[in-house]
């Protein structure tokens, strides 16, 4: 191995510094969340956790500006439903595009890729009007239904199915009398499982994190997603900072847990997507 | 395969049947039409909630479409001409471009450098990768709130640190350039590691003997980086620039939550950090509810993204002028 590839002390130093800068704001969020509000005015700022987390959580959940518990439950419902749906429809369509032959396949696939390039902002206003017509404003279907499919998901599954699902196996299953639906369920889906897991993780994180569209369409303060609860907290006239930070910490926690458990897969997914894109 | 076929019980006498059996017809129907069934959900849902709004936005933008008004008269391109003469709109365009430039340039350079570090023989490889990606998996809203506090004027940690090196407290929210810097910092904090991993993936596909022979020829490490790594990474760099352009020009959550209170959607009392998307929200939803004007802003934003992305691609072409390996 040549000198170029070895990592010297400077490399580790630079990486350590980067890692510190990456993690510090998150760490500090938990520090403030576990202290009383005067932590904010202290000089020097505190950098170790205090013992006030329980009390902050209790106050946060009682706060009638934020409806934080409702926000958490709503976000779990929305992100859960959207994740299951995106994975299901993406594997289904990805399988069709990669392994089945039908008229107009390429043109339709191109349409899907094109949809990935359009900014969300462009459709927000008519979508809002549509939701008003459907009477879904301020209700969860307004955030769930438009997110049930994504072009990104279909494209990702199509790329993966092309190489992960063996055509011979599909043929063999057909010979055995399997119809296409059974082939999808018994042959394709098991082969797609690793990529489907990554797609599911990414979808869950994006949906949990979404702010713009819920902010537009969920105006009822009593029925927020967790990100909207955060907005309500941080926009309040009287800012109880330890309580706000408890909120940000709790809203971030599910994402961090997912990342700690599945980090390797998520990194693999991002890097693989990059090479193929 | 043959074994399977043989294993089947010999079906009815093998002479031709005038009509295919029910099973065979069903199976032909299945192979011919089920693909459409599988892709239909995407097209149905996307048609209603994706394509239709997209086209309808343009239609709405040609009308005087006030939520309160009973009628929505057609006014042609009036919304657009009004917008082009609207100083607040241009102010938001300048803010958006300013934040975009001062965030994207350092972000991509840092990401390249970081990827180069991560591409070495490292102990605990995955741990380092996770460490640089962790900002990307946090809640944007939460991060914006936390950074708004870090950049506080009185008790913010950044000002406290700056004080130690003799820099007077900066009012990050009231000064336009300072607000841009603070918001860019959030964006960079969140996306640098992500882009580094994208670059890393591409770097790993560069054959190593290229470097071996370059180093035999006496090329230094940095020379190799600029003459081998960067040119071969060009397609990936173009990809990253386009993705950052689309994301950067749509910026909303960070600047919206960096500001709080009554002027939040205006990006501060003097619109110090109002982006185009925020201006669209201000006009389309509370307080103005002017859907027509908001839709026109949305379309101009789209045009802006397309123009900036095109300029970026042209610039990048130029930069790598002499390099072979066009994709």
Coordinates of C-alpha atoms in Angstrom, one line a residue:
Chain A
X1 CA 0.0 0.0 0.0
X2 CA 1.5 3.2 -1.1
X3 CA 2.1 6.3 1.1
X4 CA -0.8 8.1 -0.5
X5 CA -3.4 5.9 1.1
X6 CA -2.1 5.8 4.6
X7 CA -3.9 8.0 7.1
X8 CA -1.4 10.0 9.1
X9 CA -1.9 11.7 12.4
X10 CA -3.1 14.9 10.7
X11 CA -5.9 13.0 8.9
X12 CA -7.1 11.7 12.3
X13 CA -6.8 15.1 13.8
X14 CA -8.9 16.7 11.0
X15 CA -11.5 14.0 11.1
X16 CA -11.8 14.3 14.9
X17 CA -12.3 18.0 14.6
X18 CA -15.0 17.4 11.9
X19 CA -16.7 14.8 14.0
X20 CA -16.7 17.1 17.0
X21 CA -18.3 20.0 15.0
X22 CA -20.8 17.5 13.6
X23 CA -21.9 16.2 17.0
X24 CA -21.5 19.2 19.2
X25 CA -24.7 21.0 18.3
X26 CA -26.7 17.8 18.9
X27 CA -25.0 17.1 22.1
X28 CA -25.5 20.7 23.3
X29 CA -29.2 20.4 22.5
X30 CA -29.4 17.5 25.0
X31 CA -27.4 19.5 27.5
X32 CA -29.7 22.5 27.5
X33 CA -32.7 20.1 27.4
X34 CA -31.6 18.6 30.7
X35 CA -31.1 22.0 32.5
X36 CA -33.1 24.8 33.8
X37 CA -33.7 27.9 31.7
X38 CA -31.0 30.0 33.2
X39 CA -28.4 27.7 31.6
X40 CA -28.8 29.9 28.6
X41 CA -27.5 33.0 30.3
X42 CA -24.5 31.4 32.0
X43 CA -20.9 32.4 31.2
X44 CA -19.2 30.2 30.2
X45 CA -22.1 28.2 28.7
X46 CA -22.6 24.8 30.4
X47 CA -21.4 21.8 28.5
X48 CA -22.5 18.9 30.8
X49 CA -26.0 17.5 31.3
X50 CA -28.0 18.7 34.3
X51 CA -30.8 16.9 36.1
X52 CA -33.8 18.7 34.9
X53 CA -34.8 16.7 31.9
X54 CA -37.9 15.0 33.5
X55 CA -39.3 18.3 34.7
X56 CA -38.7 19.9 31.2
X57 CA -40.5 17.0 29.5
X58 CA -43.4 17.3 31.9
X59 CA -43.8 21.0 31.2
X60 CA -43.4 20.5 27.5
X61 CA -46.2 18.0 27.3
X62 CA -48.5 20.3 29.3
X63 CA -47.7 23.3 27.1
X64 CA -50.9 24.2 25.4
X65 CA -49.2 26.2 22.6
X66 CA -47.3 23.3 21.2
X67 CA -49.6 20.2 21.6
X68 CA -46.4 18.3 21.6
X69 CA -47.8 14.8 22.4
X70 CA -50.3 15.1 19.6
X71 CA -47.5 16.2 17.3
X72 CA -45.5 13.2 18.1
X73 CA -48.4 10.8 17.6
X74 CA -49.3 12.5 14.3
X75 CA -45.8 12.4 13.0
X76 CA -45.5 8.7 13.9
X77 CA -48.8 8.0 12.0
X78 CA -47.8 10.0 9.0
X79 CA -44.2 8.7 8.7
X80 CA -45.2 5.1 9.4
X81 CA -48.0 5.1 6.8
X82 CA -46.0 6.9 4.2
X83 CA -43.0 4.6 4.7
X84 CA -45.0 1.4 4.3
X85 CA -46.8 2.8 1.2
X86 CA -43.7 4.1 -0.5
X87 CA -41.8 0.9 0.0
X88 CA -44.8 -1.2 -1.3
X89 CA -45.6 0.8 -4.4
X90 CA -41.9 1.4 -5.2
X91 CA -40.9 -2.3 -5.1
X92 CA -44.0 -3.1 -7.1
X93 CA -43.4 -0.5 -9.8
X94 CA -39.6 -1.0 -9.7
X95 CA -40.1 -4.7 -10.4
X96 CA -42.4 -4.0 -13.3
X97 CA -39.9 -1.5 -14.8
X98 CA -36.9 -3.7 -14.3
X99 CA -38.2 -7.2 -15.2
X100 CA -41.5 -7.0 -17.0
X101 CA -42.0 -6.1 -20.7
X102 CA -44.8 -3.8 -21.7
X103 CA -45.5 -1.1 -24.2
X104 CA -44.4 2.4 -23.3
X105 CA -42.1 1.2 -20.6
X106 CA -39.2 3.5 -21.4
X107 CA -41.3 6.6 -21.9
X108 CA -43.1 6.0 -18.6
X109 CA -39.9 5.5 -16.7
X110 CA -38.5 8.7 -18.2
X111 CA -41.6 10.5 -16.9
X112 CA -40.9 9.2 -13.4
X113 CA -37.3 10.4 -13.6
X114 CA -38.5 13.8 -14.8
X115 CA -40.8 14.1 -11.8
X116 CA -37.9 13.9 -9.5
X117 CA -36.5 17.2 -10.8
X118 CA -39.5 19.4 -10.1
X119 CA -39.4 21.5 -6.9
X120 CA -42.2 20.9 -4.4
X121 CA -42.8 24.6 -4.1
X122 CA -44.2 24.7 -7.6
X123 CA -47.3 22.6 -6.6
X124 CA -47.9 23.9 -3.1
X125 CA -50.6 26.4 -3.8
X126 CA -52.9 24.3 -6.1
X127 CA -52.3 21.4 -3.7
X128 CA -53.5 23.6 -0.9
X129 CA -56.6 24.5 -2.9
X130 CA -57.2 20.8 -3.8
X131 CA -57.1 19.9 -0.1
X132 CA -59.6 22.7 0.7
X133 CA -61.9 21.1 -1.9
X134 CA -61.4 17.6 -0.5
X135 CA -62.0 19.1 3.0
X136 CA -58.7 17.6 4.1
X137 CA -57.2 20.9 5.4
X138 CA -55.9 20.6 8.9
X139 CA -56.3 16.8 8.7
X140 CA -53.6 14.1 8.4
X141 CA -54.7 12.8 5.0
X142 CA -53.5 16.1 3.6
X143 CA -49.9 15.3 4.5
X144 CA -50.2 11.5 4.0
X145 CA -51.9 11.0 0.7
X146 CA -49.6 13.2 -1.6
X147 CA -46.6 11.4 -0.1
X148 CA -47.7 7.9 -0.7
X149 CA -45.6 7.4 -3.9
X150 CA -42.3 9.0 -4.9
X151 CA -40.4 9.0 -8.2
X152 CA -37.2 8.5 -6.3
X153 CA -38.4 5.3 -4.7
X154 CA -39.6 3.8 -8.0
X155 CA -36.3 4.7 -9.7
X156 CA -34.2 3.4 -6.8
X157 CA -36.0 0.1 -6.7
X158 CA -35.9 -0.2 -10.5
X159 CA -32.1 0.2 -10.5
X160 CA -31.7 -2.3 -7.7
X161 CA -34.2 -4.9 -9.1
X162 CA -32.3 -4.9 -12.4
X163 CA -29.3 -6.6 -10.8
X164 CA -30.7 -8.2 -7.6
X165 CA -33.6 -10.2 -9.1
X166 CA -32.5 -13.0 -11.3
X167 CA -34.5 -13.3 -14.5
X168 CA -34.1 -17.1 -14.6
X169 CA -35.7 -17.3 -11.2
X170 CA -38.7 -15.4 -12.4
X171 CA -39.0 -17.6 -15.5
X172 CA -38.8 -20.7 -13.4
X173 CA -41.5 -19.4 -11.1
X174 CA -43.7 -18.7 -14.2
X175 CA -43.1 -22.2 -15.4
X176 CA -44.2 -23.5 -12.1
X177 CA -47.5 -21.7 -12.7
X178 CA -46.9 -18.6 -10.5
X179 CA -48.8 -15.6 -11.7
X180 CA -47.1 -12.2 -11.6
X181 CA -48.5 -11.2 -8.3
X182 CA -47.1 -14.4 -6.6
X183 CA -43.8 -13.8 -8.3
X184 CA -43.6 -10.3 -6.9
X185 CA -44.5 -11.6 -3.4
X186 CA -42.4 -14.8 -3.2
X187 CA -39.5 -14.1 -5.5
X188 CA -39.0 -10.3 -6.1
X189 CA -39.8 -8.9 -2.7
X190 CA -37.4 -11.2 -0.8
X191 CA -34.6 -10.3 -3.2
X192 CA -35.3 -6.6 -2.9
X193 CA -35.4 -6.6 0.9
X194 CA -32.0 -4.9 1.6
X195 CA -32.7 -2.0 -0.8
X196 CA -36.3 -1.8 0.4
X197 CA -35.0 -1.4 3.9
X198 CA -32.8 1.5 2.9
X199 CA -35.6 3.2 1.0
X200 CA -37.9 2.7 4.0
X201 CA -35.3 4.3 6.4
X202 CA -34.7 7.3 4.1
X203 CA -38.5 7.7 3.5
X204 CA -39.2 7.6 7.2
X205 CA -36.5 10.2 8.0
X206 CA -37.6 12.6 5.2
X207 CA -41.3 12.3 6.2
X208 CA -40.7 12.8 9.9
X209 CA -38.5 15.8 9.0
X210 CA -40.8 17.4 6.5
X211 CA -41.8 21.0 7.4
X212 CA -42.9 23.0 4.3
X213 CA -46.0 21.2 3.3
X214 CA -47.4 20.4 6.8
X215 CA -46.7 24.1 7.6
X216 CA -48.8 25.1 4.6
X217 CA -51.7 22.8 5.1
X218 CA -52.0 22.0 8.8
X219 CA -53.0 25.4 10.3
X220 CA -55.0 24.1 13.3
X221 CA -52.6 24.5 16.2
X222 CA -54.2 21.6 18.0
X223 CA -53.4 19.1 15.3
X224 CA -49.7 19.6 14.4
X225 CA -46.9 17.3 13.3
X226 CA -44.0 17.3 15.6
X227 CA -42.0 19.8 13.5
X228 CA -45.0 22.2 13.6
X229 CA -45.0 21.8 17.4
X230 CA -41.4 23.0 17.4
X231 CA -42.3 26.0 15.3
X232 CA -45.1 26.9 17.8
X233 CA -42.6 26.5 20.7
X234 CA -39.9 28.6 19.1
X235 CA -42.3 31.4 17.9
X236 CA -43.8 31.8 21.4
X237 CA -43.4 35.3 22.9
X238 CA -42.0 34.0 26.1
X239 CA -39.3 31.6 25.2
X240 CA -38.5 29.0 27.8
X241 CA -35.3 27.8 26.2
X242 CA -34.8 24.5 28.1
X243 CA -38.3 23.5 27.1
X244 CA -37.8 24.4 23.5
X245 CA -34.6 22.4 23.5
X246 CA -36.3 19.5 25.1
X247 CA -38.7 19.6 22.2
X248 CA -36.0 19.7 19.6
X249 CA -34.2 16.9 21.3
X250 CA -37.3 14.7 21.4
X251 CA -38.1 15.5 17.8
X252 CA -34.6 14.5 16.8
X253 CA -34.4 11.4 18.9
X254 CA -36.2 8.9 16.6
X255 CA -34.0 9.9 13.7
X256 CA -30.9 9.5 15.8
X257 CA -32.1 6.1 17.0
X258 CA -32.8 4.9 13.4
X259 CA -29.4 6.2 12.4
X260 CA -27.5 4.5 15.3
X261 CA -29.2 1.1 14.5
X262 CA -29.1 1.3 10.7
X263 CA -26.3 3.7 10.0
X264 CA -24.3 1.3 8.0
X265 CA -27.2 0.6 5.6
X266 CA -28.1 4.2 5.3
X267 CA -24.5 5.1 4.4
X268 CA -24.4 2.2 2.0
X269 CA -27.6 3.4 0.4
X270 CA -26.4 7.0 -0.1
X271 CA -23.1 5.9 -1.5
X272 CA -24.6 3.4 -3.9
X273 CA -27.2 5.9 -5.1
X274 CA -24.4 8.3 -5.8
X275 CA -22.5 5.9 -8.0
X276 CA -25.5 5.0 -10.1
X277 CA -27.1 8.4 -10.3
Chain B
X1 CA -36.5 -26.6 -16.6
X2 CA -37.0 -29.8 -18.6
X3 CA -37.4 -31.7 -15.4
X4 CA -40.3 -29.5 -14.4
X5 CA -42.0 -29.8 -17.7
X6 CA -41.7 -33.5 -17.6
X7 CA -43.1 -33.7 -14.1
X8 CA -46.3 -32.2 -15.2
X9 CA -49.1 -34.7 -15.6
X10 CA -49.8 -35.2 -19.3
X11 CA -52.7 -32.9 -20.0
X12 CA -55.6 -33.7 -22.1
X13 CA -54.8 -35.2 -25.5
X14 CA -52.4 -33.1 -27.3
X15 CA -54.4 -32.2 -30.3
X16 CA -55.1 -28.5 -31.0
X17 CA -57.9 -27.0 -29.1
X18 CA -59.7 -24.2 -31.0
X19 CA -59.6 -21.9 -28.0
X20 CA -56.9 -21.7 -25.4
X21 CA -57.9 -22.9 -22.0
X22 CA -59.2 -20.5 -19.3
X23 CA -55.9 -20.8 -17.4
X24 CA -53.8 -20.0 -20.4
X25 CA -56.0 -17.0 -21.3
X26 CA -55.8 -15.8 -17.7
X27 CA -52.0 -16.1 -17.7
X28 CA -51.7 -14.2 -21.0
X29 CA -53.9 -11.5 -19.6
X30 CA -51.7 -11.5 -16.5
X31 CA -48.4 -11.1 -18.4
X32 CA -49.7 -8.5 -20.7
X33 CA -51.6 -6.2 -18.4
X34 CA -50.3 -6.7 -14.9
X35 CA -47.3 -4.5 -15.4
X36 CA -49.7 -1.6 -15.9
X37 CA -51.5 -2.5 -12.7
X38 CA -48.2 -2.4 -10.8
X39 CA -47.2 1.0 -12.0
X40 CA -50.7 2.5 -11.9
X41 CA -50.6 3.6 -8.3
X42 CA -47.7 5.8 -8.9
X43 CA -49.2 7.4 -11.9
X44 CA -52.6 7.8 -10.4
X45 CA -51.4 9.4 -7.2
X46 CA -48.7 11.4 -8.9
X47 CA -51.1 12.6 -11.5
X48 CA -53.6 13.9 -9.0
X49 CA -51.1 15.3 -6.4
X50 CA -48.1 16.0 -8.5
X51 CA -48.7 16.8 -12.1
X52 CA -52.1 18.4 -11.8
X53 CA -51.0 21.0 -9.2
X54 CA -47.9 21.7 -11.3
X55 CA -49.9 22.7 -14.3
X56 CA -52.6 24.3 -12.3
X57 CA -50.1 26.6 -10.7
X58 CA -49.4 28.2 -14.0
X59 CA -53.2 28.7 -14.6
X60 CA -53.7 30.2 -11.2
X61 CA -50.7 32.6 -11.8
X62 CA -52.6 34.1 -14.7
X63 CA -55.5 35.2 -12.5
X64 CA -56.2 37.7 -9.9
X65 CA -56.9 34.9 -7.4
X66 CA -57.5 36.3 -4.0
X67 CA -58.9 33.9 -1.4
X68 CA -61.3 36.5 -0.2
X69 CA -62.6 37.6 -3.6
X70 CA -65.6 35.7 -5.0
X71 CA -64.3 36.1 -8.6
X72 CA -61.0 35.2 -10.1
X73 CA -60.7 37.3 -13.2
X74 CA -58.1 36.3 -15.8
X75 CA -55.4 38.9 -16.0
X76 CA -52.8 37.3 -18.2
X77 CA -49.2 38.0 -17.2
X78 CA -50.1 41.0 -14.9
X79 CA -48.9 39.1 -11.8
X80 CA -45.5 38.5 -13.5
X81 CA -45.1 42.1 -14.6
X82 CA -46.1 43.3 -11.1
X83 CA -43.5 40.9 -9.6
X84 CA -40.7 42.0 -11.8
X85 CA -41.3 45.5 -10.5
X86 CA -41.6 44.4 -6.9
X87 CA -38.6 45.4 -4.8
X88 CA -39.5 42.9 -2.0
X89 CA -39.4 40.1 -4.6
X90 CA -36.0 41.1 -5.9
X91 CA -34.8 41.5 -2.3
X92 CA -35.7 37.9 -1.7
X93 CA -34.0 36.8 -4.9
X94 CA -30.8 38.5 -3.8
X95 CA -31.1 36.9 -0.3
X96 CA -31.6 33.4 -1.8
X97 CA -28.7 33.7 -4.2
X98 CA -26.5 35.2 -1.6
X99 CA -27.2 32.4 0.9
X100 CA -26.8 29.9 -1.9
X101 CA -23.4 31.1 -3.0
X102 CA -21.9 31.5 0.4
X103 CA -23.2 28.1 1.5
X104 CA -22.6 26.0 -1.6
X105 CA -19.1 26.9 -2.5
X106 CA -17.4 26.2 0.8
X107 CA -19.7 23.2 1.3
X108 CA -18.6 21.4 -1.8
X109 CA -15.0 22.3 -1.3
X110 CA -15.1 21.0 2.2
X111 CA -16.9 17.9 1.1
X112 CA -14.2 17.2 -1.5
X113 CA -11.5 17.6 1.2
X114 CA -13.4 15.5 3.7
X115 CA -14.0 12.8 1.1
X116 CA -10.3 12.8 0.3
X117 CA -9.6 12.2 4.0
X118 CA -12.1 9.5 4.3
X119 CA -10.7 7.7 1.2
X120 CA -7.5 6.8 3.1
X121 CA -6.7 3.7 5.0
X122 CA -8.7 4.4 8.2
X123 CA -9.2 2.6 11.4
X124 CA -12.9 2.5 12.3
X125 CA -14.0 3.5 8.9
X126 CA -17.7 3.2 9.5
X127 CA -17.6 5.3 12.7
X128 CA -16.0 8.2 10.9
X129 CA -18.5 8.0 8.1
X130 CA -21.4 8.0 10.6
X131 CA -19.8 10.9 12.4
X132 CA -19.8 13.1 9.3
X133 CA -23.3 12.1 8.3
X134 CA -25.0 12.5 11.6
X135 CA -25.9 16.2 11.0
X136 CA -27.9 15.1 8.0
X137 CA -30.2 12.8 9.9
X138 CA -31.3 15.4 12.4
X139 CA -34.6 17.3 12.2
X140 CA -34.1 20.4 10.1
X141 CA -36.5 22.4 12.2
X142 CA -34.8 21.4 15.4
X143 CA -31.4 22.3 14.0
X144 CA -32.6 25.7 12.8
X145 CA -33.9 26.5 16.3
X146 CA -30.7 25.3 18.0
X147 CA -28.5 27.3 15.6
X148 CA -30.7 30.4 16.0
X149 CA -29.8 30.2 19.7
X150 CA -26.1 29.5 19.1
X151 CA -26.1 32.7 16.9
X152 CA -28.0 34.7 19.6
X153 CA -26.7 38.3 20.1
X154 CA -26.6 38.4 23.9
X155 CA -26.0 34.8 25.1
X156 CA -25.2 33.0 21.9
X157 CA -22.2 30.6 22.0
X158 CA -20.8 31.9 18.7
X159 CA -20.5 35.5 19.9
X160 CA -19.1 34.2 23.2
X161 CA -16.3 32.4 21.3
X162 CA -15.8 35.4 19.0
X163 CA -15.4 37.6 22.1
X164 CA -12.4 35.4 23.1
X165 CA -10.6 36.3 19.9
X166 CA -11.4 40.0 20.3
X167 CA -14.4 40.3 17.9
X168 CA -17.3 42.4 19.1
X169 CA -20.7 40.8 19.4
X170 CA -22.5 40.5 16.1
X171 CA -26.2 40.9 15.8
X172 CA -26.7 37.9 13.5
X173 CA -30.4 38.5 12.8
X174 CA -30.4 42.2 12.2
X175 CA -27.5 42.4 9.8
X176 CA -28.2 41.0 6.3
X177 CA -24.8 39.5 5.6
X178 CA -24.5 38.1 9.1
X179 CA -27.9 36.5 8.8
X180 CA -26.9 34.9 5.4
X181 CA -23.7 33.6 7.1
X182 CA -25.6 32.1 10.0
X183 CA -28.1 30.4 7.7
X184 CA -25.3 29.2 5.4
X185 CA -23.6 27.7 8.4
X186 CA -26.7 25.6 9.2
X187 CA -27.0 24.4 5.6
X188 CA -23.3 23.5 5.5
X189 CA -23.3 21.8 8.8
X190 CA -26.2 19.6 7.6
X191 CA -25.0 18.8 4.0
X192 CA -21.2 18.8 3.9
X193 CA -20.9 15.2 5.2
X194 CA -23.6 14.0 2.9
X195 CA -21.8 15.4 -0.1
X196 CA -18.5 14.0 1.2
X197 CA -20.0 10.5 1.1
X198 CA -21.3 11.0 -2.4
X199 CA -17.8 12.1 -3.5
X200 CA -16.2 9.3 -1.5
X201 CA -18.3 6.7 -3.4
X202 CA -17.1 8.2 -6.7
X203 CA -13.4 8.4 -5.5
X204 CA -13.5 4.7 -4.6
X205 CA -14.2 3.8 -8.2
X206 CA -11.1 5.5 -9.5
X207 CA -8.5 2.9 -10.2
X208 CA -5.6 3.1 -7.8
X209 CA -2.9 2.4 -10.3
X210 CA -3.5 5.8 -11.7
X211 CA -2.2 7.2 -8.5
X212 CA 0.6 4.7 -8.3
X213 CA 2.0 5.6 -11.6
X214 CA 1.5 9.4 -10.9
X215 CA 3.5 9.0 -7.7
X216 CA 6.3 7.1 -9.5
X217 CA 6.4 10.1 -11.9
X218 CA 6.9 12.3 -8.8
X219 CA 3.5 13.9 -8.6
X220 CA 2.8 15.2 -5.1
X221 CA -0.3 14.4 -3.2
X222 CA -2.0 17.6 -3.9
X223 CA -1.0 17.5 -7.5
X224 CA -2.6 14.1 -7.8
X225 CA -5.7 15.3 -6.1
X226 CA -6.2 18.2 -8.6
X227 CA -5.0 16.3 -11.7
X228 CA -6.5 12.9 -11.2
X229 CA -9.2 12.9 -8.5
X230 CA -11.0 16.2 -9.3
X231 CA -11.2 15.7 -13.1
X232 CA -12.4 12.1 -12.8
X233 CA -14.9 13.2 -10.3
X234 CA -16.4 15.8 -12.6
X235 CA -19.7 13.9 -13.4
X236 CA -20.3 13.5 -9.6
X237 CA -19.4 17.1 -8.9
X238 CA -21.9 18.2 -11.6
X239 CA -24.5 16.0 -9.9
X240 CA -23.7 17.4 -6.5
X241 CA -23.8 21.0 -7.8
X242 CA -27.2 20.5 -9.4
X243 CA -28.7 18.8 -6.3
X244 CA -27.3 21.6 -4.1
X245 CA -28.7 24.2 -6.5
X246 CA -32.2 22.8 -6.4
X247 CA -32.0 22.4 -2.7
X248 CA -30.2 25.7 -2.0
X249 CA -32.6 27.9 -4.0
X250 CA -35.6 26.3 -2.4
X251 CA -34.4 27.1 1.1
X252 CA -37.2 27.5 3.5
X253 CA -37.1 25.7 6.9
X254 CA -33.8 27.1 8.0
X255 CA -34.4 30.8 7.4
X256 CA -38.0 30.5 8.5
X257 CA -37.1 29.1 11.9
X258 CA -33.9 31.1 12.3
X259 CA -36.4 34.0 12.7
X260 CA -39.1 33.8 15.2
X261 CA -42.1 35.9 16.4
X262 CA -44.3 38.1 14.2
X263 CA -41.8 38.9 11.4
X264 CA -40.7 35.3 11.0
X265 CA -42.1 34.8 7.5
X266 CA -40.6 38.1 6.4
X267 CA -37.2 36.9 7.5
X268 CA -36.8 39.6 10.1
X269 CA -38.2 43.2 10.3
X270 CA -36.3 44.4 7.3
X271 CA -36.5 41.1 5.4
X272 CA -32.8 40.4 6.2
X273 CA -33.1 36.7 5.4
X274 CA -36.3 36.2 3.5
X275 CA -35.8 33.7 0.7
X276 CA -38.0 33.4 -2.4
X277 CA -39.9 30.5 -1.0
X278 CA -40.7 32.5 2.2
X279 CA -41.9 35.4 0.0
X280 CA -44.1 33.0 -1.8
X281 CA -45.6 31.8 1.5
X282 CA -46.0 35.3 2.7
X283 CA -48.1 36.1 -0.3
X284 CA -49.9 32.9 -1.0
X285 CA -50.9 32.0 2.6
X286 CA -51.2 34.1 5.7
X287 CA -51.3 37.0 5.8
X288 CA -52.2 37.8 2.2
X289 CA -53.8 34.7 0.7
X290 CA -53.1 35.9 -2.8
X291 CA -52.9 32.6 -4.7
X292 CA -52.3 34.2 -8.1
X293 CA -49.4 36.3 -7.0
X294 CA -47.9 33.4 -5.0
X295 CA -48.2 31.1 -8.0
X296 CA -46.3 33.6 -10.2
X297 CA -43.5 33.6 -7.6
X298 CA -43.4 29.8 -7.6
X299 CA -42.9 29.8 -11.4
X300 CA -40.3 32.5 -11.3
X301 CA -38.5 30.5 -8.6
X302 CA -38.6 27.5 -10.9
X303 CA -37.1 29.6 -13.7
X304 CA -34.4 30.8 -11.4
X305 CA -33.5 27.3 -10.4
X306 CA -33.3 26.3 -14.1
X307 CA -31.2 29.3 -15.0
X308 CA -28.7 28.9 -12.1
X309 CA -28.4 25.1 -12.7
X310 CA -27.7 25.8 -16.4
X311 CA -25.0 28.4 -15.6
X312 CA -23.4 26.0 -13.1
X313 CA -23.2 23.2 -15.7
X314 CA -21.7 25.6 -18.3
X315 CA -19.1 26.8 -15.7
X316 CA -18.2 23.3 -14.8
X317 CA -17.8 22.3 -18.4
X318 CA -15.4 25.3 -18.9
X319 CA -13.4 24.4 -15.8
X320 CA -12.7 20.9 -16.8
X321 CA -12.0 22.0 -20.4
X322 CA -9.0 19.9 -21.3
X323 CA -10.0 16.8 -19.4
X324 CA -10.9 13.6 -21.2
X325 CA -13.6 11.3 -20.1
X326 CA -16.7 13.1 -21.0
X327 CA -19.7 11.0 -19.9

